[in-house]
Coordinates of C-alpha atoms and ligand atoms in Angstrom, one line a residue:
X1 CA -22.0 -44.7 -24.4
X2 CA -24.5 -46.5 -26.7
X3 CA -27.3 -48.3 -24.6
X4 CA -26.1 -51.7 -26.2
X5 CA -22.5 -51.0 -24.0
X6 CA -23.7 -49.8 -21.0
X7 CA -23.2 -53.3 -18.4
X8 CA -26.4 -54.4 -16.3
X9 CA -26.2 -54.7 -12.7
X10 CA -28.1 -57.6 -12.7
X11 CA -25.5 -59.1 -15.6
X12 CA -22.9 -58.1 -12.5
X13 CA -24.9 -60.3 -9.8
X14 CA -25.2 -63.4 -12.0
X15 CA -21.8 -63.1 -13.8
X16 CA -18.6 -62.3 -12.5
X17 CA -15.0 -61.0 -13.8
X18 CA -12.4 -63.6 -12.4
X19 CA -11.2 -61.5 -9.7
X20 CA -14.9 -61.9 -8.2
X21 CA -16.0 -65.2 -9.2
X22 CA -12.8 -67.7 -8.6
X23 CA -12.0 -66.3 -4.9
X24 CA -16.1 -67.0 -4.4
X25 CA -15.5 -70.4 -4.9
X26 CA -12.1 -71.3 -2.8
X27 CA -13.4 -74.0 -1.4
X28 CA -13.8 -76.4 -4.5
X29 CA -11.4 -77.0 -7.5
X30 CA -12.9 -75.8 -11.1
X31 CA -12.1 -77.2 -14.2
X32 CA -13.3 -76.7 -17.9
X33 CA -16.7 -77.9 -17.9
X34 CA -17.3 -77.0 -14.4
X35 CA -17.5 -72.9 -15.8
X36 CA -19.6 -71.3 -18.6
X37 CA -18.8 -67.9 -19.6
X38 CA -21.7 -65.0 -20.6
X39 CA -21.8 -63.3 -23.4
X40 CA -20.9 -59.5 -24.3
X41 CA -22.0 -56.9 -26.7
X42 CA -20.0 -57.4 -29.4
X43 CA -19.2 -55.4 -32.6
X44 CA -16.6 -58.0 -33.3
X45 CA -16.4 -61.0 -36.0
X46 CA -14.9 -64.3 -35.4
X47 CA -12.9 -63.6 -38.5
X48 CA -11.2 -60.4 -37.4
X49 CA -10.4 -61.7 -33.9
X50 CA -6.5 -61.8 -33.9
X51 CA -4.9 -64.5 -32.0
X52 CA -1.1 -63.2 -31.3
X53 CA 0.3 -63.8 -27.6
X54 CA 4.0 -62.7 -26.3
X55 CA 5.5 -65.8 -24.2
X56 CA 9.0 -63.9 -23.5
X57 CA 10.2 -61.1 -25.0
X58 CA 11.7 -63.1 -28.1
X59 CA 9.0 -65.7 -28.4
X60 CA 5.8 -64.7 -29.6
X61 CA 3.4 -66.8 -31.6
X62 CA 0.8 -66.0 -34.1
X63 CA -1.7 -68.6 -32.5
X64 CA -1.9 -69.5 -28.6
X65 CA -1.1 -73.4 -29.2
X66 CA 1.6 -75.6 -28.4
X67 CA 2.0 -79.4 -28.9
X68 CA 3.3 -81.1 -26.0
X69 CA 6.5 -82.4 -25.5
X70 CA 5.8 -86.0 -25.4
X71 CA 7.2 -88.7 -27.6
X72 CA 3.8 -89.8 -28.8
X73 CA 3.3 -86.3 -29.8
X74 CA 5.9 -84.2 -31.0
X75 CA 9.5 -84.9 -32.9
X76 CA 10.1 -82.5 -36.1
X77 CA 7.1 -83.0 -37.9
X78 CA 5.2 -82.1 -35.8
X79 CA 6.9 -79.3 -34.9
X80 CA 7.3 -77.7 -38.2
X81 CA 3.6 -78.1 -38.6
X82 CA 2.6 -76.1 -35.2
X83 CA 5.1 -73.8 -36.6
X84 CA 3.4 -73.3 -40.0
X85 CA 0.1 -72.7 -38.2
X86 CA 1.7 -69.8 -36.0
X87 CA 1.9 -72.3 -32.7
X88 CA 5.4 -74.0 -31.4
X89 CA 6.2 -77.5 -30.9
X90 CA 8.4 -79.4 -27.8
X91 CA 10.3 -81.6 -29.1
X92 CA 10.3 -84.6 -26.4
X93 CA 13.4 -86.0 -24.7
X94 CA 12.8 -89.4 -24.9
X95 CA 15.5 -89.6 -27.4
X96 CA 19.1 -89.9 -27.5
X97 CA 20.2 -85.8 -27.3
X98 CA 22.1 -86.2 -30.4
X99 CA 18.9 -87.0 -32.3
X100 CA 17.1 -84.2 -30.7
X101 CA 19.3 -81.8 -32.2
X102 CA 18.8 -83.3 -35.3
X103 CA 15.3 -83.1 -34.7
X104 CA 15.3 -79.4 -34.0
X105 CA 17.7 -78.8 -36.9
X106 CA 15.0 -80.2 -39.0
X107 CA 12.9 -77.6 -37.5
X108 CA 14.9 -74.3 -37.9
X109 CA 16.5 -76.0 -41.5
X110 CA 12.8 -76.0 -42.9
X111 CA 11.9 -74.1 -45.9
X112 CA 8.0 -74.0 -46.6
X113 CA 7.3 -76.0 -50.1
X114 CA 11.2 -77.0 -50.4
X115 CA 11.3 -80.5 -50.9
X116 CA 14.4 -81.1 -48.3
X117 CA 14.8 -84.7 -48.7
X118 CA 13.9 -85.5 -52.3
X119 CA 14.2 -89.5 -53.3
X120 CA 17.0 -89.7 -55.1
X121 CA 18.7 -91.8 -57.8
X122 CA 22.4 -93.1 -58.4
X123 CA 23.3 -93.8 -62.0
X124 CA 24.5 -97.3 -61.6
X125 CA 20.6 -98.3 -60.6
X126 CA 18.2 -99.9 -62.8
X127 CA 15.3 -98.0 -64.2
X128 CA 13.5 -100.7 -62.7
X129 CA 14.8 -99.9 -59.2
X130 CA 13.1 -96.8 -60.0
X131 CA 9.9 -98.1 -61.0
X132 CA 9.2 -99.6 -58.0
X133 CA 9.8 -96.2 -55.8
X134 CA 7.3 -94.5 -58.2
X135 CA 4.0 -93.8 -56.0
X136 CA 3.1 -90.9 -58.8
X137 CA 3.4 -90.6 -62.2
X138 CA 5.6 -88.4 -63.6
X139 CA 8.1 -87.9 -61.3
X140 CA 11.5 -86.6 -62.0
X141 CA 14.0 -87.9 -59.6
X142 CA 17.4 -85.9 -58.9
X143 CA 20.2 -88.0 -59.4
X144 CA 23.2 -88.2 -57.0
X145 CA 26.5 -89.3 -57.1
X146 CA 28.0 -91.2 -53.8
X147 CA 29.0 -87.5 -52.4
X148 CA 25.9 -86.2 -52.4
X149 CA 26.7 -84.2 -55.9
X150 CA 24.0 -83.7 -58.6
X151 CA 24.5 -85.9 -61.7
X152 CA 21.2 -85.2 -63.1
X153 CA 17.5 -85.1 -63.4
X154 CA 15.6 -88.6 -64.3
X155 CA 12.6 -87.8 -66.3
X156 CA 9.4 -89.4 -65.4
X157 CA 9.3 -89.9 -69.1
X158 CA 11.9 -93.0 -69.5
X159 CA 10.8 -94.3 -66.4
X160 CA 9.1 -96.9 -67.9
X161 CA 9.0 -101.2 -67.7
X162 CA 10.2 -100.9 -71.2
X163 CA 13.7 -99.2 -70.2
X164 CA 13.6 -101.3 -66.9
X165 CA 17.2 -103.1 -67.8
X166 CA 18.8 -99.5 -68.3
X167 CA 20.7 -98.2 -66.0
X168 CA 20.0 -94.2 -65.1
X169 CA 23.0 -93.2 -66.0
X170 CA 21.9 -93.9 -69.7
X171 CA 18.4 -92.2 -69.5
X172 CA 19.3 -89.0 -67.4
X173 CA 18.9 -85.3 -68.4
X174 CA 22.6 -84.1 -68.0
X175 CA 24.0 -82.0 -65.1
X176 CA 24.2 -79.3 -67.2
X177 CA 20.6 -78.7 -68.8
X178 CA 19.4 -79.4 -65.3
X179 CA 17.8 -76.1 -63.9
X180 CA 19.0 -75.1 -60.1
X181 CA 19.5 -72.6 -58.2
X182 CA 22.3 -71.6 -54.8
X183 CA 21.2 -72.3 -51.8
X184 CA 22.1 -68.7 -50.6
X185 CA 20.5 -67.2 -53.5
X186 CA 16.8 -68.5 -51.7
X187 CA 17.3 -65.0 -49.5
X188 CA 14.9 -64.8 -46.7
X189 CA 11.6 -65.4 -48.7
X190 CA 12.5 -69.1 -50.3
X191 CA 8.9 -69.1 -51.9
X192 CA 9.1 -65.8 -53.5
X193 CA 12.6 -66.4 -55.1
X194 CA 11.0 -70.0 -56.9
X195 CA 7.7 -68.9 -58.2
X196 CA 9.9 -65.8 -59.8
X197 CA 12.2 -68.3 -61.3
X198 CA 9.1 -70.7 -62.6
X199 CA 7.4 -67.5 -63.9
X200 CA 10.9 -66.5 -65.4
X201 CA 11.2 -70.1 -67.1
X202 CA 7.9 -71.1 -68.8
X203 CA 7.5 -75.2 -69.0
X204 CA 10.0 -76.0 -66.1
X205 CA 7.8 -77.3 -63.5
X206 CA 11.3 -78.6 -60.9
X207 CA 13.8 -76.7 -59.7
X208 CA 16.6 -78.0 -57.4
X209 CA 18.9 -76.5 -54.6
X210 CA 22.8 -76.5 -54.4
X211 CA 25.4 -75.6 -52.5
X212 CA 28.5 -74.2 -54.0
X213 CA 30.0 -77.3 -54.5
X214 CA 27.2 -78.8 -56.2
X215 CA 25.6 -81.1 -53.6
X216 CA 21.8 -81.0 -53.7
X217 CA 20.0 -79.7 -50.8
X218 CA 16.2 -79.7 -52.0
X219 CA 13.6 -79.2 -54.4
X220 CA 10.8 -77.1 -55.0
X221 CA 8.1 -77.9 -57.2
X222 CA 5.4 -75.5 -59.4
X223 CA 2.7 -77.3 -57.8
X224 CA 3.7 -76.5 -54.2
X225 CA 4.5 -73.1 -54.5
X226 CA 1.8 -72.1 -56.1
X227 CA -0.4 -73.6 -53.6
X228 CA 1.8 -71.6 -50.6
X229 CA 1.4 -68.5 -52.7
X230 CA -1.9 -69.0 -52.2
X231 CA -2.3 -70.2 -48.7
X232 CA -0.3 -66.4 -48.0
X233 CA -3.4 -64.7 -47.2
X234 CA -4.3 -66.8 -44.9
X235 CA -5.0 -65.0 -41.3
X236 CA -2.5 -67.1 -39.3
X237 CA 1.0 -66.7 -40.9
X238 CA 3.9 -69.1 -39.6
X239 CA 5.4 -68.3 -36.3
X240 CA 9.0 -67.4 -37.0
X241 CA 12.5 -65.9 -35.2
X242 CA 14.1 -63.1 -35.8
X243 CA 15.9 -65.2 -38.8
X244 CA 12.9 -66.0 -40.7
X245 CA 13.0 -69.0 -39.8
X246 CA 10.3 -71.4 -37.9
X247 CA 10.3 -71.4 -34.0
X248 CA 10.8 -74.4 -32.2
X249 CA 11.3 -75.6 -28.6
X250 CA 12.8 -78.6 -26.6
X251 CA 12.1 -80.3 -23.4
X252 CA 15.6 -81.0 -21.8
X253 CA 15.6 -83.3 -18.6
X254 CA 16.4 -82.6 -15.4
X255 CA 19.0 -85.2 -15.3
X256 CA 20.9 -86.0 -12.2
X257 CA 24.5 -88.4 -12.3
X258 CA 25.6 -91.3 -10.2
X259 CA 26.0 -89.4 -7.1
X260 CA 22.1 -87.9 -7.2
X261 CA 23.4 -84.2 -8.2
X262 CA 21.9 -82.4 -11.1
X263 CA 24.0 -83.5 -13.8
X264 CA 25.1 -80.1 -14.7
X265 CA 27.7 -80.6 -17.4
X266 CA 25.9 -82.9 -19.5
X267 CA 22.6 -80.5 -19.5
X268 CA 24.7 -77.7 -20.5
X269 CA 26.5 -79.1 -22.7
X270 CA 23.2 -80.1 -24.5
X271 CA 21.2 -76.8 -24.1
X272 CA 24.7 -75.1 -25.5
X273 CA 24.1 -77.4 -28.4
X274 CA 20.6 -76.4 -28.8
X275 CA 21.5 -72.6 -28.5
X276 CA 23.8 -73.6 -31.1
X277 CA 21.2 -74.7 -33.8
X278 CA 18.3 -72.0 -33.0
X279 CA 16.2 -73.3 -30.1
X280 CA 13.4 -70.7 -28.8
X281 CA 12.5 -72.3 -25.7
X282 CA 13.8 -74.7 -23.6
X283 CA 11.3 -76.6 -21.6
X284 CA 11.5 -78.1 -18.5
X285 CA 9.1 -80.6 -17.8
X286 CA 8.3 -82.8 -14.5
X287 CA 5.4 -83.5 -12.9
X288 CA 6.3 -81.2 -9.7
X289 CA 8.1 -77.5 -10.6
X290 CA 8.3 -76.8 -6.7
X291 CA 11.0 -78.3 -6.1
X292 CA 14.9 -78.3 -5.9
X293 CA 16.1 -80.1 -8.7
X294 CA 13.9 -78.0 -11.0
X295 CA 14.6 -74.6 -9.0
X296 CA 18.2 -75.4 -9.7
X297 CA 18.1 -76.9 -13.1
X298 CA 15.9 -73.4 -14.2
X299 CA 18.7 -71.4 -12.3
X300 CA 21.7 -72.9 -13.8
X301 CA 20.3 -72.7 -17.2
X302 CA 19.4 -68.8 -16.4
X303 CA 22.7 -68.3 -15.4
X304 CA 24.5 -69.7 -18.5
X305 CA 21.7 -68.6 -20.7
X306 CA 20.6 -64.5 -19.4
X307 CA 18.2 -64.5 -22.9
X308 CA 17.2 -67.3 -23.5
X309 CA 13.3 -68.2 -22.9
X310 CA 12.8 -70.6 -20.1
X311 CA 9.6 -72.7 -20.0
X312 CA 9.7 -75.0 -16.8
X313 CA 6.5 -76.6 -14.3
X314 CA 4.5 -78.1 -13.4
X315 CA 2.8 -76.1 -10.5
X316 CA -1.0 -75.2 -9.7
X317 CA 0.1 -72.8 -6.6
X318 CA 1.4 -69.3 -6.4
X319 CA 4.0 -69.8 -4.1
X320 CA 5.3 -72.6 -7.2
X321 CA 4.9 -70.3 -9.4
X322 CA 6.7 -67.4 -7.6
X323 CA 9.4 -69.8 -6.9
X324 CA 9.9 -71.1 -10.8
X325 CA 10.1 -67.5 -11.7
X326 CA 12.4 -66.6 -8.9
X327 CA 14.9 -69.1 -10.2
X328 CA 14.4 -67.9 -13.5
X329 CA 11.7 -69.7 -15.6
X330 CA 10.1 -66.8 -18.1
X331 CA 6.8 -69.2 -18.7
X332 CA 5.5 -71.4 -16.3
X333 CA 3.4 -74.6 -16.7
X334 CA 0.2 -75.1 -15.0
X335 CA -1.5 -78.0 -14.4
X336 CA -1.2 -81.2 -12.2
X337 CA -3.1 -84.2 -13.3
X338 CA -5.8 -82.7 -15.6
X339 CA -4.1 -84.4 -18.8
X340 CA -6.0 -87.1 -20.5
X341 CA -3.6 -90.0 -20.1
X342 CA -2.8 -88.6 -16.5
X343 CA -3.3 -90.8 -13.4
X344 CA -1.0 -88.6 -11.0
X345 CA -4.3 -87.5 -8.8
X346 CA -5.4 -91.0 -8.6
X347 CA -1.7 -92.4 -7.9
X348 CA -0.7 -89.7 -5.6
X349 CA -3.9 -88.1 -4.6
X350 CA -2.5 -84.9 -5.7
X351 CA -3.4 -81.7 -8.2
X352 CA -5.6 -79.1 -8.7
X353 CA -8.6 -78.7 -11.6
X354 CA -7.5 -76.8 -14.1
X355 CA -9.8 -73.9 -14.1
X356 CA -8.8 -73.0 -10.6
X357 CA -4.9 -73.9 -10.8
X358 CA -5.0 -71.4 -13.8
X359 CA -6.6 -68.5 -11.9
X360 CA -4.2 -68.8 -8.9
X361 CA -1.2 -69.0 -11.3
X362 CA -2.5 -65.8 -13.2
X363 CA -2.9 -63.6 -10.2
X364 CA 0.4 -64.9 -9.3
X365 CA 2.2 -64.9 -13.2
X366 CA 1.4 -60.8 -13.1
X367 CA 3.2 -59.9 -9.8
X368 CA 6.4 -61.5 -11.4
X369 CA 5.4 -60.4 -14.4
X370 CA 6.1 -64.1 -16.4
X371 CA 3.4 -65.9 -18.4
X372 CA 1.7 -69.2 -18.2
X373 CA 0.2 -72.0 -19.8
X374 CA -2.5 -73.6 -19.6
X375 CA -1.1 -77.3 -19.7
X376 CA -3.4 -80.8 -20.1
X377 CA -6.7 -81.3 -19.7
X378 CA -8.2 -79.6 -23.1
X379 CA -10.3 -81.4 -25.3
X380 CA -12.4 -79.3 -27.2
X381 CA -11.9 -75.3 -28.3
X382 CA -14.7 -74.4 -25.8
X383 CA -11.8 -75.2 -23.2
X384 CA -9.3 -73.1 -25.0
X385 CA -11.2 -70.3 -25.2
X386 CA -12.2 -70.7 -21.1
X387 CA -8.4 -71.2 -20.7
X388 CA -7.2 -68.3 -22.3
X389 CA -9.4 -65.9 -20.5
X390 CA -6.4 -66.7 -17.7
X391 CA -3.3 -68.2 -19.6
X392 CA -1.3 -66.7 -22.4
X393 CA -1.2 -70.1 -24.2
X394 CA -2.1 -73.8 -24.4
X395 CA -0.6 -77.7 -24.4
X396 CA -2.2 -79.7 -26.7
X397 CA -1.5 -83.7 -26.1
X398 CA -4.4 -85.8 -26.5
X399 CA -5.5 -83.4 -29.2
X400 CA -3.0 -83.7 -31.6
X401 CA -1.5 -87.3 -30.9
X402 CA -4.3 -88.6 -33.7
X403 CA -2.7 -86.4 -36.6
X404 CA -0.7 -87.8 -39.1
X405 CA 2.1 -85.6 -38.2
X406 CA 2.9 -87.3 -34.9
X407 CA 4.9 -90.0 -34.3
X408 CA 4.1 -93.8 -34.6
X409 CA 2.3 -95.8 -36.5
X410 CA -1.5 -95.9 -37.5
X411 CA -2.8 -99.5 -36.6
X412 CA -6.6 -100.5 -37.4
X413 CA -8.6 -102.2 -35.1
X414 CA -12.5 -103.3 -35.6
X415 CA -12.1 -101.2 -38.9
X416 CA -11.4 -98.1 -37.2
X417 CA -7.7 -96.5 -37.0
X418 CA -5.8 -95.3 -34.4
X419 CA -2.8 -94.0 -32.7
X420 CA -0.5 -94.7 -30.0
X421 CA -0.9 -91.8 -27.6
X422 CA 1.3 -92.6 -24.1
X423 CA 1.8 -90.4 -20.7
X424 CA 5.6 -89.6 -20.3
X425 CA 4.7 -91.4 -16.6
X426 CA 3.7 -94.7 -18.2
X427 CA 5.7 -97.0 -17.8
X428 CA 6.9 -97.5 -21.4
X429 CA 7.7 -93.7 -21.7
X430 CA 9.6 -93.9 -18.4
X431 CA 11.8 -96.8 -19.4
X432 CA 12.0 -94.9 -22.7
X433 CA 13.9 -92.2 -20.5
X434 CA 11.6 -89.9 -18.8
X435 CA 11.7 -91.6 -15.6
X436 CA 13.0 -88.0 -14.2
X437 CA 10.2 -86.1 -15.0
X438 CA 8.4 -88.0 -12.2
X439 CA 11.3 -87.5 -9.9
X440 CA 12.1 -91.3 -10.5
X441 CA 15.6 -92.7 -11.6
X442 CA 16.4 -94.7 -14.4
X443 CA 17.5 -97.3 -12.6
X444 CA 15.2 -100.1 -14.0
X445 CA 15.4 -102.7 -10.7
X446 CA 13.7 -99.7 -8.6
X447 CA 9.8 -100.1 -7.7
X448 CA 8.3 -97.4 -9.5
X449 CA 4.8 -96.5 -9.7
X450 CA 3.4 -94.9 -12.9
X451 CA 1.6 -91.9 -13.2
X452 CA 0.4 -92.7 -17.0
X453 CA -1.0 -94.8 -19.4
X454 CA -0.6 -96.2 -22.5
X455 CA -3.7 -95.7 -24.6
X456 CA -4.7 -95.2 -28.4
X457 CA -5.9 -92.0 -30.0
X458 CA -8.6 -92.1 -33.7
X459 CA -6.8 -90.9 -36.0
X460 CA -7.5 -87.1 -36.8
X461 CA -6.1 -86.1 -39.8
X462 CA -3.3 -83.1 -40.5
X463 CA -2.3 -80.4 -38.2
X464 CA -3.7 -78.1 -40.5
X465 CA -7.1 -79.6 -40.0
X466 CA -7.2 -80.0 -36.4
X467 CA -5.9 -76.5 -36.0
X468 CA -8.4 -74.8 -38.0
X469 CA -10.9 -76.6 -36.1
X470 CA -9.7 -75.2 -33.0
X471 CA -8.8 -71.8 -34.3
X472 CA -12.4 -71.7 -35.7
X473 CA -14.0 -72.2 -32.1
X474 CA -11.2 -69.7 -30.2
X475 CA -12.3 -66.9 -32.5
X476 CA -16.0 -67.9 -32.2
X477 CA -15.4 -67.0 -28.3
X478 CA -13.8 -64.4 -28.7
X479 CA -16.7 -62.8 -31.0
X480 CA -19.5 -63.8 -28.2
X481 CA -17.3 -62.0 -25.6
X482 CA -16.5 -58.7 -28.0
X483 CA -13.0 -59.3 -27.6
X484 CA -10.2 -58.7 -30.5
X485 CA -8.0 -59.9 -28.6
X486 CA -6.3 -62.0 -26.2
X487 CA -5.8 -59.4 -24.2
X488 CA -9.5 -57.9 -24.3
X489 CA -10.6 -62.0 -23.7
X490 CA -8.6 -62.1 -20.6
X491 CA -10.2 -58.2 -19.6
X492 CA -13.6 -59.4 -20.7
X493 CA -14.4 -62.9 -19.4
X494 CA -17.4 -63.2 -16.7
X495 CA -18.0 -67.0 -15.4
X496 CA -20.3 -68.8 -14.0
X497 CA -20.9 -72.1 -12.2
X498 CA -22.5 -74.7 -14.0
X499 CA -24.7 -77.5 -12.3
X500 CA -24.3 -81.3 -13.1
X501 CA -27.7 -80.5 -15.1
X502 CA -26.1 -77.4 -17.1
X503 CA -23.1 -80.0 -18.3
X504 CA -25.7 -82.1 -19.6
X505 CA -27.5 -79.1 -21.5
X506 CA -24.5 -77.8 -23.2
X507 CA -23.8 -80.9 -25.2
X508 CA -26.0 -82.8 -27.5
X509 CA -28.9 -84.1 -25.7
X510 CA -32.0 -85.6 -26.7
X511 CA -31.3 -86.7 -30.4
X512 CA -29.6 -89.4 -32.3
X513 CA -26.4 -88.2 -33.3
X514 CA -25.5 -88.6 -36.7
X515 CA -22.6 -86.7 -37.3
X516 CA -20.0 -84.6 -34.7
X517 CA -19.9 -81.3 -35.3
X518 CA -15.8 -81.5 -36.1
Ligands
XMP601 P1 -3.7 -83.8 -22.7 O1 -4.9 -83.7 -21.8 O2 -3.6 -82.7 -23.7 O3 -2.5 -83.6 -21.7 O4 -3.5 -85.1 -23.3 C1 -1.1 -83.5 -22.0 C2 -0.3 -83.1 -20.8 O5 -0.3 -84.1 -19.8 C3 0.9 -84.1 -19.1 N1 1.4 -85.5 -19.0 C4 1.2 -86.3 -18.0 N2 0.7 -86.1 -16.7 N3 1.1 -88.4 -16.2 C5 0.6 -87.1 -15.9 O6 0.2 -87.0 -14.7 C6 1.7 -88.6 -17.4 O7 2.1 -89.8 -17.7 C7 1.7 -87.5 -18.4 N4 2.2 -87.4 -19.6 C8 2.0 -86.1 -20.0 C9 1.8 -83.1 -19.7 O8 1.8 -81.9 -19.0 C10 1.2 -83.0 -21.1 O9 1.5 -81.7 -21.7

C-alpha cells in the first residue's frame, strides 16, 4: 500500500468511524453542526463523485434529494423539477385527492422541452385579444377550436395593433400547412424525435403535438430543444421509472372516519388511484411513525400493494424504526423536530438531534435491511454531506420553499422578496387538512396546539440553481473524504465533536461580509 493510504493510529485516536464515535457519546443528542468530519487521502475529484442511491428496489435516484411533502413546498412543479435534477418530489396532501392526482399526472405526463399547455387561440377572438397575451415577440400561438382540435397556427407576424379588429380566424396559417407531429410517434426519447424533425425541416422553428383525432397536446420549440440537447451531458441525468418517465411520490394521510378507525376504504381507494397514474412512492407522513394508526395504515397499504415502495415516519429510535419496517414501510423517515419551522421539541418536549437520531436509525435500517432519510433540519450542503455518511437520502423544506418552482406567491417587503414557507403543524396548514399528521382531528371546535409556524423564506431562484449549489458542496465532501460514492462516504466518514468555539471557527469570522458564498 502506498505510504499516502496507509491510516495513522493517531488519526484513529482523534477521529472515529460511526460505529466508535456515536456510541462514545450516548449521553448527549448530536446534530449537524455539533460534528466535523476529517479528511482522507483522496485520489478522487469532486467532479467524478457519482451521486446515485437505491431507496427500494424500483426507486432509485440519480441525486440523494427529495423535496418535502409540504404545501408550501411541493405540488407538480416542483416535483417535475427534483425530477429533472435526478431527485423526487412529495406531492403534499393538503389538497383535495382529486387534485393530487392531477398533480402527479402532471408529473408522470411531463415531457422535458414539450410545451404541454401552450396559450392558445380561438378563431372568433380579436387579434387584439391576442396582443395583450403577448409577453414576447414573435410568438406563434396554436389555435383551437371549442373541442380542443387544432385550427391553426397564428403567426407572430399579424399580430400586430394594425390587424387588432381582425379576428384570428382571418389571419391564421391553415390546419393544413401547420407542421405536427402524433403524440405516439414521440417514442420514448421526445427530445430526440423533435430536433430530428427541426433538422429534417430547415426554417420551421414550432412544431406541435396531436392525438389521432387532431386535438393538440403540446409544443416543442427549436430554442428549447436545443438547449436540452445540450444540457444532456450534464452529470446528473433526470430520475426516471422503468417507463421513461419522471418519478414522483405522494404523501397520503392517515385518515381516520367518524367512528376514529383508519379510514381504510377511502385511502385505498386513493393510493389505487395513484397506482393507477404511476406513483413511485407513497409517503406517509406524521409527526410520530411509532404508533398504531401508522403501523396499520403502512400494513394495509403493504398488503394491497406487495411492490409498491412505502416511505412512512417519523421516528428517531430503533425500536420505531424496526416497527415501521415490520409493518412494511421500505424507507423510513428520521427526524423529530430538527425542521426549521418545527416547534414539536419546544411544544412537546420531544425528539432527538439529528445527527444522533440518524446513527441509531442506520444501525437499525441495516438489520431490516430498509433505508432511511435523513428528514429536516438541513440548511446548508455541509449538512448533507454529514447526513449522508448515515442516510441513503435527504428532505429538503426550508431549502427549497424560496424557489420559484414552489407554490405561492412572491410578496416584497422592505425591498426584499420572499416566500411563504409554513410547518404542516401550523395552524393554517392543519386547518388546511393536515391536522392528522399531528395525530389531531379535523374537527375545528377541538383545542389543538400547533407544532409549526408560519414564516417567510428569500426568494432563491430555480431548482436548478439551488440544486447545483448543493450538488456542488456533496461532491466537494465526498472528494475530501476519497469517496466515489455514497456507499464509500458512508464506509469512510470519521467524526469528531466540535466545541461551541470550533462552530464559531468554521463559519465566517472576523471580517465584513460582503458577499455569501451561494
Ligand atoms: P426543513 O428544516 O427542511 O424541514 O425546513 C422540513 C421537514 O420538517 C418537518 N415538518 C414539521 N415538523 N412541525 C414539525 O415539528 C411542523 O409543522 C412541520 N412541518 C414539516 C417535515 O418532516 C419536513 O420534511
Amino acid at each position: 500500500m502506498a505510504a499516502s493510504k496507509v491510516s495513522n493510529s493517531l488519526d484513529s485516536t482523534f477521529y472515529r468511524a460511526a460505529d466508535q464515535f456515536f456510541p462514545a457519546f450516548a449521553h448527549v443528542g448530536l446534530t449537524f453542526d455539533d460534528v466535523t468530519l476529517a479528511t482522507l487521502y483522496s485520489e478522487i475529484l469532486p467532479r467524478d463523485t457519482q451521486l446515485n442511491t437505491r431507496l427500494a428496489d424500483s426507486l432509485q435516484l440519480n441525486i440523494p434529494v427529495i423535496s418535502a411533502d409540504m404545501d408550501t413546498v411541493t405540488e407538480s412543479r416542483m416535483a417535475i423539477a427534483m425530477a429533472l435534477n435526478g431527485g423526487l418530489g412529495l406531492i403534499h396532501y393538503n389538497m383535495p385527492e382529486r387534485q393530487q392526482l392531477s398533480e402527479l399526472s402532471r408529473v408522470k405526463n411531463h415531457v422535458h422541452g414539450l410545451i404541454q399547455e401552450p396559450i392558445k387561440v380561438t378563431p372568433d377572438q380579436y387579434i387584439g385579444d391576442v396582443l395583450k397575451l403577448i409577453e414576447q415577440k414573435r410568438f406563434r400561438f396554436p389555435v383551437v377550436d371549442g373541442t380542443g382540435k387544432l385550427v391553426g397556427l397564428l403567426s407572430g407576424h399579424v399580430v400586430k395593433p394594425r390587424y387588432a379588429k381582425r379576428q384570428v380566424a382571418e389571419a391564421l396559417t391553415p390546419r393544413a400547412q401547420v407542421q405536427t407531429i402524433n403524440k405516439k410517434e414521440l417514442g420514448k426519447d421526445p427530445i430526440a424525435r423533435a430536433d430530428r424533425f427541426f433538422t429534417e425541416h430547415p426554417g420551421i422553428h414550432k412544431l406541435l403535438v396531436v392525438d389521432d383525432e387532431d386535438h393538440l397536446h403540446g409544443l416543442f420549440t427549436m430554442s428549447d430543444v436545443e438547449r436540452i440537447i445540450q444540457e444532456r451531458n450534464a452529470q446528473f441525468k433526470p430520475a426516471r421509472d422503468a417507463r421513461f418517465r419522471l418519478v414522483c411520490g405522494a404523501a397520503v394521510s392517515a385518515t381516520r372516519n367518524a367512528f376514529g378507525e383508519l379510514d381504510r376504504e377511502r385511502i385505498l381507494n386513493h393510493v389505487q388511484a395513484l397506482v393507477e397514474r404511476g406513483v413511485d412512492v407513497v409517503a406517509i407522513s406524521t409527526a410520530h411513525g411509532h404508533s398504531k394508526g401508522v403501523g396499520e395504515a403502512v400494513k394495509m397499504l403493504r398488503s394491497a400493494f406487495p411492490n409498491l415502495p412505502i416511505m412512512a415516519g417519523n421516528v428517531t429510535t430503533a425500536a420505531g424504526l424496526d416497527y415501521l419496517a415490520r409493518c412494511g414501510a421500505n424507507i423510513i423517515k428520521v427526524g423529530q423536530g430538527p425542521g426549521s419551522i418545527c416547534t414539536t421539541r419546544i411544544v412537546a418536549g420531544v425528539g432527538i438531534p439529528q445527527m444522533t437520531a440518524l446513527y441509531v436509525c442506520s444501525r437499525a435500517a441495516a438489520k431490516q435491511k430498509v433505508t432511511i432519510i435523513a428528514d429536516g433540519g438541513i440548511t446548508k450542503s455541509g449538512d448533507i454531506v454529514k447526513a449522508l455518511t448515515l442516510a441513503d437520502a435527504v428532505i429538503c423544506g426550508g431549502l427549497l420553499a424560496g424557489c420559484s418552482e414552489a407554490p405561492g406567491e412572491v410578496m416584497e417587503i422592505g425591498g426584499k422578496l420572499y416566500k411563504q414557507y409554513r410547518g404542516m403543524g401550523s395552524l393554517a396548514a392543519m386547518k388546511a387538512g393536515s391536522a392528522a399528521r399531528y395525530g389531531h382531528t379535523e374537527n375545528p371546535s377541538q383545542k389543538i396546539a400547533p407544532e409549526g409556524v408560519e414564516a417567510l423564506k428569500e426568494v432563491a431562484g430555480s431548482v436548478d440553481r439551488v440544486l447545483a449549489q448543493l450538488i456542488g458542496g456533496i461532491q466537494s465532501g465526498m472528494g475530501y473524504l476519497g469517496a466515489a460514492n455514497l456507499a464509500e462516504l458512508k464506509k469512510k466518514a470519521r467524526y469528531i465533536r466540535v466545541s461551541p468555539a470550533g462552530q464559531r471557527e468554521a463559519v465566517p469570522h472576523d471580517v465584513l461580509e460582503l458577499k455569501t458564498g451561494g
